[in-house]
Amino acid sequence: AGYYVKEFNADGLKNGVLYFFENRDKIEAMSEISKKLIKKFAWEASAEKIVNIYKKIKINE
């Protein structure tokens, strides 16, 4: 979760800062979404998925 700004886009950056300044409640909401995404893509979760794939391949041999 975040606010995308194209490279070298000063107006876009300004608009993003103003948006969050005027909508402070969005910061907390996006923070919670980011925490969930971190858990989803954490190394442990990725490693577990890979191990499960290898187990399925081994079973199907």
Coordinates of N, CA and C in Angstrom, one line a residue:
A1 N 0.8 -1.2 0.0 CA 0.0 0.0 0.0 C 0.9 1.2 0.0
G2 N 0.5 2.2 -0.8 CA 1.4 3.4 -0.9 C 0.8 4.4 -1.9
Y3 N 1.6 5.4 -2.1 CA 1.2 6.4 -3.0 C 2.3 6.5 -4.1
Y4 N 1.9 6.2 -5.3 CA 2.9 6.1 -6.4 C 3.1 7.5 -7.0
V5 N 4.4 7.8 -7.2 CA 4.8 9.1 -7.8 C 5.8 8.7 -8.9
K6 N 5.6 9.2 -10.1 CA 6.6 9.0 -11.1 C 7.9 9.7 -10.8
E7 N 8.9 9.1 -11.3 CA 10.3 9.7 -11.2 C 10.3 11.2 -11.6
F8 N 10.9 12.0 -10.9 CA 11.1 13.5 -11.2 C 9.8 14.2 -11.3
N9 N 8.7 13.7 -10.6 CA 7.4 14.4 -10.7 C 7.2 15.2 -9.4
A10 N 7.7 16.4 -9.3 CA 7.6 17.2 -8.1 C 6.1 17.5 -7.7
D11 N 5.3 17.7 -8.7 CA 3.9 18.0 -8.4 C 3.2 16.7 -7.9
G12 N 3.6 15.6 -8.4 CA 3.0 14.3 -7.9 C 3.4 14.1 -6.4
L13 N 4.7 14.4 -6.1 CA 5.1 14.2 -4.7 C 4.4 15.2 -3.8
K14 N 4.3 16.5 -4.3 CA 3.6 17.5 -3.5 C 2.2 17.1 -3.2
N15 N 1.5 16.6 -4.3 CA 0.1 16.1 -4.1 C 0.0 15.0 -3.1
G16 N 0.9 14.1 -3.1 CA 0.9 12.9 -2.2 C 1.1 13.4 -0.8
V17 N 2.0 14.3 -0.5 CA 2.3 14.8 0.8 C 1.0 15.6 1.3
L18 N 0.4 16.4 0.4 CA -0.8 17.1 0.8 C -1.9 16.2 1.1
Y19 N -2.1 15.1 0.3 CA -3.1 14.2 0.5 C -3.1 13.6 1.9
F20 N -1.9 13.1 2.2 CA -1.8 12.5 3.6 C -1.8 13.5 4.7
F21 N -1.4 14.7 4.4 CA -1.6 15.7 5.4 C -3.0 16.0 5.7
E22 N -3.8 16.0 4.6 CA -5.2 16.3 4.8 C -6.1 15.1 5.1
N23 N -5.5 13.9 5.0 CA -6.2 12.7 5.2 C -5.4 11.8 6.1
R24 N -5.1 12.2 7.3 CA -4.2 11.5 8.2 C -4.8 10.1 8.6
D25 N -6.1 9.9 8.5 CA -6.7 8.6 8.8 C -6.2 7.6 7.8
K26 N -5.9 8.0 6.6 CA -5.5 7.1 5.5 C -4.1 6.5 5.9
I27 N -3.3 7.2 6.6 CA -1.9 6.8 7.0 C -2.1 5.5 7.8
E28 N -2.9 5.5 8.8 CA -3.1 4.3 9.6 C -3.7 3.1 8.8
A29 N -4.6 3.4 8.0 CA -5.2 2.3 7.2 C -4.2 1.7 6.2
M30 N -3.4 2.6 5.6 CA -2.4 2.0 4.7 C -1.3 1.3 5.4
S31 N -1.0 1.7 6.6 CA 0.0 1.1 7.5 C -0.5 -0.4 7.8
E32 N -1.7 -0.5 8.1 CA -2.3 -1.9 8.4 C -2.2 -2.8 7.2
I33 N -2.6 -2.2 6.0 CA -2.5 -3.0 4.8 C -1.1 -3.4 4.5
S34 N -0.1 -2.5 4.7 CA 1.3 -2.7 4.5 C 1.8 -3.9 5.4
K35 N 1.4 -3.9 6.6 CA 1.8 -4.9 7.5 C 1.3 -6.3 7.0
K36 N 0.1 -6.3 6.5 CA -0.5 -7.6 6.0 C 0.3 -8.0 4.8
L37 N 0.7 -7.1 3.9 CA 1.5 -7.4 2.7 C 2.9 -7.9 3.1
I38 N 3.5 -7.3 4.1 CA 4.8 -7.8 4.5 C 4.7 -9.2 5.0
K39 N 3.7 -9.6 5.7 CA 3.5 -11.0 6.2 C 3.3 -11.9 5.0
K40 N 2.6 -11.5 4.0 CA 2.3 -12.3 2.9 C 3.6 -12.6 2.1
F41 N 4.5 -11.6 2.0 CA 5.6 -11.8 1.1 C 6.9 -12.0 2.0
A42 N 6.8 -12.2 3.2 CA 8.0 -12.4 4.1 C 8.7 -13.6 3.6
W43 N 10.0 -13.7 3.9 CA 10.9 -14.7 3.5 C 10.4 -16.1 4.0
E44 N 9.9 -16.2 5.2 CA 9.5 -17.5 5.8 C 8.3 -18.0 4.9
A45 N 7.4 -17.1 4.6 CA 6.2 -17.5 3.8 C 6.6 -18.0 2.4
S46 N 7.6 -17.3 1.8 CA 8.0 -17.6 0.5 C 8.8 -19.0 0.6
A47 N 9.6 -19.2 1.6 CA 10.4 -20.4 1.7 C 9.4 -21.6 1.9
E48 N 8.4 -21.4 2.7 CA 7.4 -22.4 2.9 C 6.7 -22.8 1.6
K49 N 6.3 -21.8 0.8 CA 5.7 -22.1 -0.4 C 6.6 -22.9 -1.4
I50 N 7.9 -22.6 -1.4 CA 8.8 -23.3 -2.2 C 9.0 -24.7 -1.8
V51 N 9.1 -24.9 -0.5 CA 9.2 -26.3 0.1 C 8.0 -27.1 -0.3
N52 N 6.8 -26.5 -0.2 CA 5.6 -27.2 -0.5 C 5.5 -27.6 -2.0
I53 N 6.0 -26.8 -2.9 CA 6.1 -27.1 -4.3 C 7.1 -28.3 -4.5
Y54 N 8.2 -28.2 -3.9 CA 9.1 -29.4 -4.0 C 8.5 -30.7 -3.5
K55 N 7.8 -30.6 -2.4 CA 7.1 -31.8 -1.9 C 6.1 -32.3 -2.9
K56 N 5.4 -31.5 -3.5 CA 4.4 -31.9 -4.5 C 5.1 -32.6 -5.7
I57 N 6.2 -32.0 -6.1 CA 7.0 -32.5 -7.3 C 7.5 -33.9 -6.9
K58 N 8.0 -34.0 -5.7 CA 8.6 -35.3 -5.2 C 7.5 -36.4 -5.2
I59 N 6.3 -36.0 -4.7 CA 5.2 -37.0 -4.6 C 4.7 -37.5 -6.0
N60 N 4.8 -36.6 -7.0 CA 4.4 -36.9 -8.3 C 5.4 -37.6 -9.2
E61 N 6.6 -37.9 -8.6 CA 7.6 -38.6 -9.4 C 7.3 -40.0 -9.6

